[in-house]
PDB file of N, CA and C and ligand atoms in Angstrom:
ATOM      1  N   UNK A   1      13.586  -1.323  15.346  1.00  0.00           N
ATOM      2  CA  UNK A   1      12.502  -0.761  14.677  1.00  0.00           C
ATOM      3  C   UNK A   1      12.128  -2.413  13.752  1.00  0.00           C
ATOM      4  N   UNK A   2      10.627  -3.023  13.725  1.00  0.00           N
ATOM      5  CA  UNK A   2      10.672  -3.648  12.908  1.00  0.00           C
ATOM      6  C   UNK A   2       9.056  -3.632  12.543  1.00  0.00           C
ATOM      7  N   UNK A   3       8.667  -4.386  11.269  1.00  0.00           N
ATOM      8  CA  UNK A   3       7.552  -4.366  11.097  1.00  0.00           C
ATOM      9  C   UNK A   3       6.692  -5.518  11.676  1.00  0.00           C
ATOM     10  N   UNK A   4       5.689  -5.055  11.767  1.00  0.00           N
ATOM     11  CA  UNK A   4       4.877  -6.012  12.669  1.00  0.00           C
ATOM     12  C   UNK A   4       3.658  -6.595  11.814  1.00  0.00           C
ATOM     13  N   UNK A   5       3.017  -5.781  11.226  1.00  0.00           N
ATOM     14  CA  UNK A   5       2.291  -6.328  10.383  1.00  0.00           C
ATOM     15  C   UNK A   5       1.872  -5.313   9.009  1.00  0.00           C
ATOM     16  N   UNK A   6       1.528  -6.338   7.859  1.00  0.00           N
ATOM     17  CA  UNK A   6       1.664  -5.780   6.364  1.00  0.00           C
ATOM     18  C   UNK A   6       0.183  -6.534   6.216  1.00  0.00           C
ATOM     19  N   UNK A   7      -0.736  -5.383   5.826  1.00  0.00           N
ATOM     20  CA  UNK A   7      -1.983  -5.590   5.011  1.00  0.00           C
ATOM     21  C   UNK A   7      -2.371  -5.369   3.590  1.00  0.00           C
ATOM     22  N   UNK A   8      -2.560  -6.124   2.613  1.00  0.00           N
ATOM     23  CA  UNK A   8      -2.779  -6.160   1.460  1.00  0.00           C
ATOM     24  C   UNK A   8      -4.271  -5.857   0.921  1.00  0.00           C
ATOM     25  N   UNK A   9      -4.428  -5.188   0.040  1.00  0.00           N
ATOM     26  CA  UNK A   9      -5.548  -5.410  -0.642  1.00  0.00           C
ATOM     27  C   UNK A   9      -5.416  -5.138  -1.995  1.00  0.00           C
ATOM     28  N   UNK A  10      -5.690  -6.027  -2.815  1.00  0.00           N
ATOM     29  CA  UNK A  10      -5.687  -6.056  -4.273  1.00  0.00           C
ATOM     30  C   UNK A  10      -4.445  -5.983  -4.860  1.00  0.00           C
ATOM     31  N   UNK A  11      -3.574  -6.063  -4.229  1.00  0.00           N
ATOM     32  CA  UNK A  11      -2.274  -5.927  -3.968  1.00  0.00           C
ATOM     33  C   UNK A  11      -1.634  -7.252  -5.143  1.00  0.00           C
ATOM     34  N   UNK A  12      -1.251  -7.356  -6.664  1.00  0.00           N
ATOM     35  CA  UNK A  12      -0.466  -8.318  -7.056  1.00  0.00           C
ATOM     36  C   UNK A  12      -1.637  -9.701  -7.302  1.00  0.00           C
ATOM     37  N   UNK A  13      -1.191 -10.435  -6.465  1.00  0.00           N
ATOM     38  CA  UNK A  13      -2.050 -11.984  -6.501  1.00  0.00           C
ATOM     39  C   UNK A  13      -2.980 -11.996  -5.461  1.00  0.00           C
ATOM     40  N   UNK A  14      -2.923 -10.816  -4.830  1.00  0.00           N
ATOM     41  CA  UNK A  14      -3.842 -10.872  -3.295  1.00  0.00           C
ATOM     42  C   UNK A  14      -5.086 -10.231  -3.235  1.00  0.00           C
ATOM     43  N   UNK A  15      -6.114 -10.874  -3.313  1.00  0.00           N
ATOM     44  CA  UNK A  15      -7.511  -9.659  -2.994  1.00  0.00           C
ATOM     45  C   UNK A  15      -7.484  -9.261  -1.523  1.00  0.00           C
ATOM     46  N   UNK A  16      -7.105  -9.934  -0.477  1.00  0.00           N
ATOM     47  CA  UNK A  16      -7.085  -9.577   0.848  1.00  0.00           C
ATOM     48  C   UNK A  16      -5.721 -10.348   1.151  1.00  0.00           C
ATOM     49  N   UNK A  17      -4.658  -9.798   2.202  1.00  0.00           N
ATOM     50  CA  UNK A  17      -3.363 -10.426   2.979  1.00  0.00           C
ATOM     51  C   UNK A  17      -3.444  -9.834   4.201  1.00  0.00           C
ATOM     52  N   UNK A  18      -3.264 -10.351   5.461  1.00  0.00           N
ATOM     53  CA  UNK A  18      -2.942  -9.764   6.697  1.00  0.00           C
ATOM     54  C   UNK A  18      -1.812 -10.884   7.097  1.00  0.00           C
ATOM     55  N   UNK A  19      -0.522  -9.939   7.266  1.00  0.00           N
ATOM     56  CA  UNK A  19       0.600 -10.856   7.730  1.00  0.00           C
ATOM     57  C   UNK A  19       1.021 -10.176   9.167  1.00  0.00           C
ATOM     58  N   UNK A  20       1.355 -10.986  10.066  1.00  0.00           N
ATOM     59  CA  UNK A  20       2.022 -10.736  11.436  1.00  0.00           C
ATOM     60  C   UNK A  20       3.172 -11.367  11.412  1.00  0.00           C
ATOM     61  N   UNK A  21       4.287 -10.336  11.745  1.00  0.00           N
ATOM     62  CA  UNK A  21       5.653 -10.808  11.588  1.00  0.00           C
ATOM     63  C   UNK A  21       6.034 -10.813  13.241  1.00  0.00           C
ATOM     64  N   UNK A  22       7.160 -11.737  13.367  1.00  0.00           N
ATOM     65  CA  UNK A  22       7.747 -11.966  14.644  1.00  0.00           C
ATOM     66  C   UNK A  22       8.933 -10.804  14.609  1.00  0.00           C
ATOM     67  N   UNK A  23       8.850 -10.661  16.167  1.00  0.00           N
ATOM     68  CA  UNK A  23      10.351  -9.646  16.440  1.00  0.00           C
ATOM     69  C   UNK A  23      11.766 -10.305  16.358  1.00  0.00           C
ATOM     70  N   UNK A  24      11.869 -11.472  15.421  1.00  0.00           N
ATOM     71  CA  UNK A  24      13.166 -12.061  15.105  1.00  0.00           C
ATOM     72  C   UNK A  24      13.267 -12.369  13.389  1.00  0.00           C
ATOM     73  N   UNK A  25      14.038 -13.616  13.071  1.00  0.00           N
ATOM     74  CA  UNK A  25      13.787 -14.079  11.992  1.00  0.00           C
ATOM     75  C   UNK A  25      12.288 -14.371  11.332  1.00  0.00           C
ATOM     76  N   UNK A  26      12.211 -13.887  10.078  1.00  0.00           N
ATOM     77  CA  UNK A  26      10.595 -14.490   9.537  1.00  0.00           C
ATOM     78  C   UNK A  26      11.106 -15.204   8.242  1.00  0.00           C
ATOM     79  N   UNK A  27      10.447 -16.587   8.040  1.00  0.00           N
ATOM     80  CA  UNK A  27      10.750 -17.078   6.671  1.00  0.00           C
ATOM     81  C   UNK A  27       9.626 -17.374   6.209  1.00  0.00           C
ATOM     82  N   UNK A  28       9.632 -17.123   4.637  1.00  0.00           N
ATOM     83  CA  UNK A  28       8.421 -16.921   4.175  1.00  0.00           C
ATOM     84  C   UNK A  28       8.326 -18.366   3.174  1.00  0.00           C
ATOM     85  N   UNK A  29       7.495 -18.882   2.977  1.00  0.00           N
ATOM     86  CA  UNK A  29       7.816 -20.244   2.295  1.00  0.00           C
ATOM     87  C   UNK A  29       6.610 -20.730   1.432  1.00  0.00           C
ATOM     88  N   UNK A  30       6.817 -20.992   0.509  1.00  0.00           N
ATOM     89  CA  UNK A  30       5.276 -21.055  -0.375  1.00  0.00           C
ATOM     90  C   UNK A  30       5.955 -21.682  -1.788  1.00  0.00           C
ATOM     91  N   UNK A  31       5.033 -22.410  -2.219  1.00  0.00           N
ATOM     92  CA  UNK A  31       4.978 -23.110  -3.912  1.00  0.00           C
ATOM     93  C   UNK A  31       5.789 -22.408  -4.769  1.00  0.00           C
ATOM     94  N   UNK A  32       6.137 -22.293  -5.701  1.00  0.00           N
ATOM     95  CA  UNK A  32       6.399 -21.386  -7.141  1.00  0.00           C
ATOM     96  C   UNK A  32       5.259 -20.538  -7.274  1.00  0.00           C
ATOM     97  N   UNK A  33       5.479 -18.923  -7.967  1.00  0.00           N
ATOM     98  CA  UNK A  33       4.106 -18.153  -8.295  1.00  0.00           C
ATOM     99  C   UNK A  33       2.979 -18.074  -7.521  1.00  0.00           C
ATOM    100  N   UNK A  34       3.336 -18.368  -6.126  1.00  0.00           N
ATOM    101  CA  UNK A  34       2.387 -18.186  -5.008  1.00  0.00           C
ATOM    102  C   UNK A  34       2.215 -16.826  -4.342  1.00  0.00           C
ATOM    103  N   UNK A  35       3.239 -15.712  -4.422  1.00  0.00           N
ATOM    104  CA  UNK A  35       3.400 -14.843  -4.028  1.00  0.00           C
ATOM    105  C   UNK A  35       4.448 -14.229  -3.113  1.00  0.00           C
ATOM    106  N   UNK A  36       5.657 -15.224  -2.835  1.00  0.00           N
ATOM    107  CA  UNK A  36       6.468 -14.987  -2.165  1.00  0.00           C
ATOM    108  C   UNK A  36       7.095 -13.595  -2.088  1.00  0.00           C
ATOM    109  N   UNK A  37       7.595 -13.312  -3.353  1.00  0.00           N
ATOM    110  CA  UNK A  37       8.271 -12.164  -3.891  1.00  0.00           C
ATOM    111  C   UNK A  37       7.490 -10.770  -3.822  1.00  0.00           C
ATOM    112  N   UNK A  38       5.961 -11.124  -3.972  1.00  0.00           N
ATOM    113  CA  UNK A  38       4.998 -10.352  -3.876  1.00  0.00           C
ATOM    114  C   UNK A  38       4.656  -9.094  -2.374  1.00  0.00           C
ATOM    115  N   UNK A  39       5.100 -10.542  -1.835  1.00  0.00           N
ATOM    116  CA  UNK A  39       4.916  -9.776  -0.218  1.00  0.00           C
ATOM    117  C   UNK A  39       6.438  -8.933  -0.389  1.00  0.00           C
ATOM    118  N   UNK A  40       7.264  -9.345  -0.562  1.00  0.00           N
ATOM    119  CA  UNK A  40       8.806  -8.867  -0.160  1.00  0.00           C
ATOM    120  C   UNK A  40       8.365  -7.400  -1.204  1.00  0.00           C
ATOM    121  N   UNK A  41       8.065  -7.225  -2.382  1.00  0.00           N
ATOM    122  CA  UNK A  41       7.767  -6.320  -3.245  1.00  0.00           C
ATOM    123  C   UNK A  41       6.772  -5.289  -2.378  1.00  0.00           C
ATOM    124  N   UNK A  42       5.878  -5.817  -1.548  1.00  0.00           N
ATOM    125  CA  UNK A  42       5.083  -4.516  -1.280  1.00  0.00           C
ATOM    126  C   UNK A  42       5.622  -3.909  -0.040  1.00  0.00           C
ATOM    127  N   UNK A  43       6.428  -4.716   0.836  1.00  0.00           N
ATOM    128  CA  UNK A  43       7.416  -3.891   1.540  1.00  0.00           C
ATOM    129  C   UNK A  43       7.959  -2.999   1.340  1.00  0.00           C
ATOM    130  N   UNK A  44       8.486  -3.064   0.025  1.00  0.00           N
ATOM    131  CA  UNK A  44       9.431  -2.453  -0.614  1.00  0.00           C
ATOM    132  C   UNK A  44       8.941  -1.320  -0.637  1.00  0.00           C
ATOM    133  N   UNK A  45       7.612  -1.593  -1.795  1.00  0.00           N
ATOM    134  CA  UNK A  45       6.836  -0.090  -2.000  1.00  0.00           C
ATOM    135  C   UNK A  45       6.684   1.054  -1.153  1.00  0.00           C
ATOM    136  N   UNK A  46       6.359  -0.026   0.239  1.00  0.00           N
ATOM    137  CA  UNK A  46       5.719   0.976   1.145  1.00  0.00           C
ATOM    138  C   UNK A  46       6.683   2.119   1.600  1.00  0.00           C
ATOM    139  N   UNK A  47       8.299   1.080   1.452  1.00  0.00           N
ATOM    140  CA  UNK A  47       8.827   2.207   1.981  1.00  0.00           C
ATOM    141  C   UNK A  47       9.732   2.949   1.471  1.00  0.00           C
ATOM    142  N   UNK A  48       9.526   2.947   0.128  1.00  0.00           N
ATOM    143  CA  UNK A  48      10.098   3.157  -1.202  1.00  0.00           C
ATOM    144  C   UNK A  48       9.620   4.229  -1.887  1.00  0.00           C
ATOM    145  N   UNK A  49       7.943   3.690  -1.878  1.00  0.00           N
ATOM    146  CA  UNK A  49       6.968   4.332  -3.042  1.00  0.00           C
ATOM    147  C   UNK A  49       7.310   4.095  -4.352  1.00  0.00           C
ATOM    148  N   UNK A  50       7.978   3.041  -4.408  1.00  0.00           N
ATOM    149  CA  UNK A  50       8.368   2.565  -5.907  1.00  0.00           C
ATOM    150  C   UNK A  50       8.397   0.994  -5.617  1.00  0.00           C
ATOM    151  N   UNK A  51       8.279   0.072  -6.906  1.00  0.00           N
ATOM    152  CA  UNK A  51       8.692  -1.335  -7.013  1.00  0.00           C
ATOM    153  C   UNK A  51      10.255  -1.531  -7.371  1.00  0.00           C
ATOM    154  N   UNK A  52      10.891  -2.570  -6.829  1.00  0.00           N
ATOM    155  CA  UNK A  52      12.097  -2.717  -7.505  1.00  0.00           C
ATOM    156  C   UNK A  52      11.831  -3.758  -8.387  1.00  0.00           C
ATOM    157  N   UNK A  53      10.610  -4.253  -8.933  1.00  0.00           N
ATOM    158  CA  UNK A  53      10.587  -4.770 -10.419  1.00  0.00           C
ATOM    159  C   UNK A  53      10.000  -4.422 -11.363  1.00  0.00           C
ATOM    160  N   UNK A  54       9.135  -3.125 -11.185  1.00  0.00           N
ATOM    161  CA  UNK A  54       8.714  -2.627 -12.329  1.00  0.00           C
ATOM    162  C   UNK A  54       8.484  -0.817 -12.135  1.00  0.00           C
ATOM    163  N   UNK A  55       8.396  -0.207 -13.343  1.00  0.00           N
ATOM    164  CA  UNK A  55       8.796   1.212 -13.161  1.00  0.00           C
ATOM    165  C   UNK A  55       7.008   1.568 -13.419  1.00  0.00           C
ATOM    166  N   UNK A  56       6.108   0.541 -13.840  1.00  0.00           N
ATOM    167  CA  UNK A  56       5.150   0.743 -14.285  1.00  0.00           C
ATOM    168  C   UNK A  56       4.175   0.557 -12.848  1.00  0.00           C
ATOM    169  N   UNK A  57       3.214   1.263 -12.085  1.00  0.00           N
ATOM    170  CA  UNK A  57       2.739   0.948 -10.924  1.00  0.00           C
ATOM    171  C   UNK A  57       1.135   0.434 -11.234  1.00  0.00           C
ATOM    172  N   UNK A  58       0.868   0.441 -12.222  1.00  0.00           N
ATOM    173  CA  UNK A  58      -0.257  -0.253 -12.594  1.00  0.00           C
ATOM    174  C   UNK A  58      -0.323  -2.021 -12.497  1.00  0.00           C
ATOM    175  N   UNK A  59       1.196  -2.212 -12.788  1.00  0.00           N
ATOM    176  CA  UNK A  59       1.320  -3.781 -12.560  1.00  0.00           C
ATOM    177  C   UNK A  59       0.863  -4.065 -10.786  1.00  0.00           C
ATOM    178  N   UNK A  60       1.113  -3.205 -10.056  1.00  0.00           N
ATOM    179  CA  UNK A  60       0.856  -3.690  -8.804  1.00  0.00           C
ATOM    180  C   UNK A  60      -0.486  -4.056  -8.605  1.00  0.00           C
ATOM    181  N   UNK A  61      -1.000  -3.389  -9.240  1.00  0.00           N
ATOM    182  CA  UNK A  61      -2.821  -3.559  -9.239  1.00  0.00           C
ATOM    183  C   UNK A  61      -3.468  -4.790  -9.458  1.00  0.00           C
ATOM    184  N   UNK A  62      -3.987  -5.632  -8.146  1.00  0.00           N
ATOM    185  CA  UNK A  62      -4.818  -6.851  -9.027  1.00  0.00           C
ATOM    186  C   UNK A  62      -5.267  -6.512 -10.221  1.00  0.00           C
ATOM    187  N   UNK A  63      -5.250  -7.702 -11.023  1.00  0.00           N
ATOM    188  CA  UNK A  63      -6.056  -7.341 -12.504  1.00  0.00           C
ATOM    189  C   UNK A  63      -7.421  -7.326 -12.279  1.00  0.00           C
ATOM    190  N   UNK A  64      -7.924  -6.632 -13.082  1.00  0.00           N
ATOM    191  CA  UNK A  64      -9.182  -5.874 -13.043  1.00  0.00           C
ATOM    192  C   UNK A  64      -9.504  -5.208 -11.992  1.00  0.00           C
ATOM    193  N   UNK A  65      -8.981  -4.757 -10.955  1.00  0.00           N
ATOM    194  CA  UNK A  65      -9.071  -4.196 -10.005  1.00  0.00           C
ATOM    195  C   UNK A  65      -9.065  -2.616 -10.375  1.00  0.00           C
ATOM    196  N   UNK A  66      -9.374  -1.721  -9.490  1.00  0.00           N
ATOM    197  CA  UNK A  66      -9.109  -0.406  -9.501  1.00  0.00           C
ATOM    198  C   UNK A  66      -7.935   0.523  -8.634  1.00  0.00           C
ATOM    199  N   UNK A  67      -7.838   0.152  -7.683  1.00  0.00           N
ATOM    200  CA  UNK A  67      -6.794   0.191  -6.832  1.00  0.00           C
ATOM    201  C   UNK A  67      -6.368  -0.804  -6.026  1.00  0.00           C
ATOM    202  N   UNK A  68      -5.301  -0.604  -5.420  1.00  0.00           N
ATOM    203  CA  UNK A  68      -4.424  -1.547  -4.513  1.00  0.00           C
ATOM    204  C   UNK A  68      -4.042  -0.781  -3.289  1.00  0.00           C
ATOM    205  N   UNK A  69      -3.892  -1.449  -2.204  1.00  0.00           N
ATOM    206  CA  UNK A  69      -3.708  -0.627  -1.001  1.00  0.00           C
ATOM    207  C   UNK A  69      -2.824  -1.587  -0.183  1.00  0.00           C
ATOM    208  N   UNK A  70      -1.580  -0.738   0.276  1.00  0.00           N
ATOM    209  CA  UNK A  70      -0.987  -1.583   1.358  1.00  0.00           C
ATOM    210  C   UNK A  70      -0.727  -0.923   2.319  1.00  0.00           C
ATOM    211  N   UNK A  71      -0.573  -1.568   3.908  1.00  0.00           N
ATOM    212  CA  UNK A  71      -0.789  -0.866   4.679  1.00  0.00           C
ATOM    213  C   UNK A  71       0.223  -1.593   5.820  1.00  0.00           C
ATOM    214  N   UNK A  72       0.976  -0.690   6.444  1.00  0.00           N
ATOM    215  CA  UNK A  72       2.121  -1.915   7.045  1.00  0.00           C
ATOM    216  C   UNK A  72       1.868  -1.058   8.857  1.00  0.00           C
ATOM    217  N   UNK A  73       2.374  -1.645   9.803  1.00  0.00           N
ATOM    218  CA  UNK A  73       2.496  -1.141  11.192  1.00  0.00           C
ATOM    219  C   UNK A  73       3.818  -1.587  11.621  1.00  0.00           C
ATOM    220  N   UNK A  74       4.984  -0.507  12.022  1.00  0.00           N
ATOM    221  CA  UNK A  74       6.174  -0.787  12.750  1.00  0.00           C
ATOM    222  C   UNK A  74       5.897  -0.787  14.110  1.00  0.00           C
ATOM    223  N   UNK A  75       7.011  -1.332  14.589  1.00  0.00           N
ATOM    224  CA  UNK A  75       7.284  -0.917  15.836  1.00  0.00           C
ATOM    225  C   UNK A  75       8.496  -0.704  16.621  1.00  0.00           C
ATOM    226  N   UNK A  76       8.395   0.304  17.231  1.00  0.00           N
ATOM    227  CA  UNK A  76      10.146   0.839  18.045  1.00  0.00           C
ATOM    228  C   UNK A  76      10.771  -0.515  18.281  1.00  0.00           C
ATOM    229  N   UNK A  77      10.402  -1.262  18.785  1.00  0.00           N
ATOM    230  CA  UNK A  77      11.097  -2.314  19.755  1.00  0.00           C
ATOM    231  C   UNK A  77      12.541  -2.908  18.536  1.00  0.00           C
ATOM    232  N   UNK A  78      13.369  -3.353  19.477  1.00  0.00           N
ATOM    233  CA  UNK A  78      14.767  -3.617  18.526  1.00  0.00           C
ATOM    234  C   UNK A  78      14.646  -4.981  18.408  1.00  0.00           C
ATOM    235  N   UNK A  79      14.645  -5.598  16.756  1.00  0.00           N
ATOM    236  CA  UNK A  79      14.317  -6.911  16.507  1.00  0.00           C
ATOM    237  C   UNK A  79      15.464  -7.808  17.036  1.00  0.00           C
ATOM    238  N   UNK A  80      15.119  -9.003  17.477  1.00  0.00           N
ATOM    239  CA  UNK A  80      15.853  -9.938  18.170  1.00  0.00           C
ATOM    240  C   UNK A  80      16.341 -10.731  16.807  1.00  0.00           C
ATOM    241  N   UNK A  81      17.632 -10.800  16.428  1.00  0.00           N
ATOM    242  CA  UNK A  81      18.025 -11.467  15.383  1.00  0.00           C
ATOM    243  C   UNK A  81      19.070 -12.867  15.960  1.00  0.00           C
ATOM    244  N   UNK A  82      19.335 -12.869  17.017  1.00  0.00           N
ATOM    245  CA  UNK A  82      20.165 -14.010  17.784  1.00  0.00           C
ATOM    246  C   UNK A  82      19.572 -15.228  17.297  1.00  0.00           C
ATOM    247  N   UNK A  83      20.190 -16.359  16.987  1.00  0.00           N
ATOM    248  CA  UNK A  83      19.347 -17.645  16.684  1.00  0.00           C
ATOM    249  C   UNK A  83      20.204 -18.311  17.793  1.00  0.00           C
ATOM    250  N   UNK A  84      19.590 -19.395  18.043  1.00  0.00           N
ATOM    251  CA  UNK A  84      20.087 -20.227  19.123  1.00  0.00           C
ATOM    252  C   UNK A  84      19.659 -21.439  18.823  1.00  0.00           C
TER     253      UNK A  84
HETATM  254  N1  ATP B   1      -1.203  -7.530 -10.985  1.00  0.00           N
HETATM  255  C1  ATP B   1      -1.383  -8.982 -10.954  1.00  0.00           C
HETATM  256  N2  ATP B   1      -2.493  -9.388 -10.918  1.00  0.00           N
HETATM  257  C2  ATP B   1      -2.778 -10.459 -10.243  1.00  0.00           C
HETATM  258  N3  ATP B   1      -1.703 -11.205 -10.303  1.00  0.00           N
HETATM  259  C3  ATP B   1      -0.399 -10.991 -10.243  1.00  0.00           C
HETATM  260  C4  ATP B   1      -0.189  -9.724 -10.854  1.00  0.00           C
HETATM  261  N4  ATP B   1       1.062  -9.441 -10.970  1.00  0.00           N
HETATM  262  C5  ATP B   1       1.828 -10.717 -10.690  1.00  0.00           C
HETATM  263  N5  ATP B   1       0.588 -11.658 -10.386  1.00  0.00           N
HETATM  264  C6  ATP B   1       0.937 -13.117  -9.810  1.00  0.00           C
HETATM  265  O1  ATP B   1       1.472 -13.177  -8.963  1.00  0.00           O
HETATM  266  C7  ATP B   1       2.098 -14.314  -9.064  1.00  0.00           C
HETATM  267  C8  ATP B   1       3.729 -14.493  -8.960  1.00  0.00           C
HETATM  268  O2  ATP B   1       4.119 -13.739  -7.584  1.00  0.00           O
HETATM  269  P1  ATP B   1       5.450 -13.918  -6.759  1.00  0.00           P
HETATM  270  O3  ATP B   1       6.339 -13.670  -8.123  1.00  0.00           O
HETATM  271  O4  ATP B   1       5.274 -13.245  -5.779  1.00  0.00           O
HETATM  272  O5  ATP B   1       5.770 -15.539  -6.967  1.00  0.00           O
HETATM  273  P2  ATP B   1       6.757 -16.517  -5.994  1.00  0.00           P
HETATM  274  O6  ATP B   1       6.291 -16.845  -4.653  1.00  0.00           O
HETATM  275  O7  ATP B   1       8.038 -15.077  -5.626  1.00  0.00           O
HETATM  276  O8  ATP B   1       7.297 -17.304  -6.960  1.00  0.00           O
HETATM  277  P3  ATP B   1       8.777 -17.816  -7.000  1.00  0.00           P
HETATM  278  O9  ATP B   1       9.032 -19.287  -6.130  1.00  0.00           O
HETATM  279  O10 ATP B   1       8.588 -18.604  -8.635  1.00  0.00           O
HETATM  280  O11 ATP B   1       9.806 -17.022  -7.087  1.00  0.00           O
HETATM  281  C9  ATP B   1       2.016 -15.177 -10.293  1.00  0.00           C
HETATM  282  O12 ATP B   1       0.872 -16.252 -10.248  1.00  0.00           O
HETATM  283  C10 ATP B   1       1.298 -13.823 -11.049  1.00  0.00           C
HETATM  284  O13 ATP B   1       0.325 -14.010 -11.947  1.00  0.00           O
HETATM  285 MG1   MG B   2       9.771 -14.798  -6.436  1.00  0.00          MG
END
């Protein structure tokens, strides 16, 4: 199983974000404070219903917004991790 897609709304620094992942190794690149860890955190929250960085859920909601939403789509397919 692998995560095919993740959609964020008002999550941390993202107003809207739609990310599609490959059935392989995925690399997230970005400058400091661009939101790389926020993306990883959102996947953790979706899986565990809590953050690995804070116990205060309000921190996950984009400043001045009422709510945050995380949606994910997983596929049954087995990931292909082989690097060639
Ligand atoms: N609730 C929030 N609302 C708006 N922005 C937020 C919120 N929480 C965090 N941020 C912003 O998210 C950014 C940090 O994102 P993140 O930690 O994911 O960056 P990063 O790409 O992992 O950076 P680094 O390379 O330093 O690890 C900061 O600009 C911070 O102000
Ligand atoms: Mg980081």
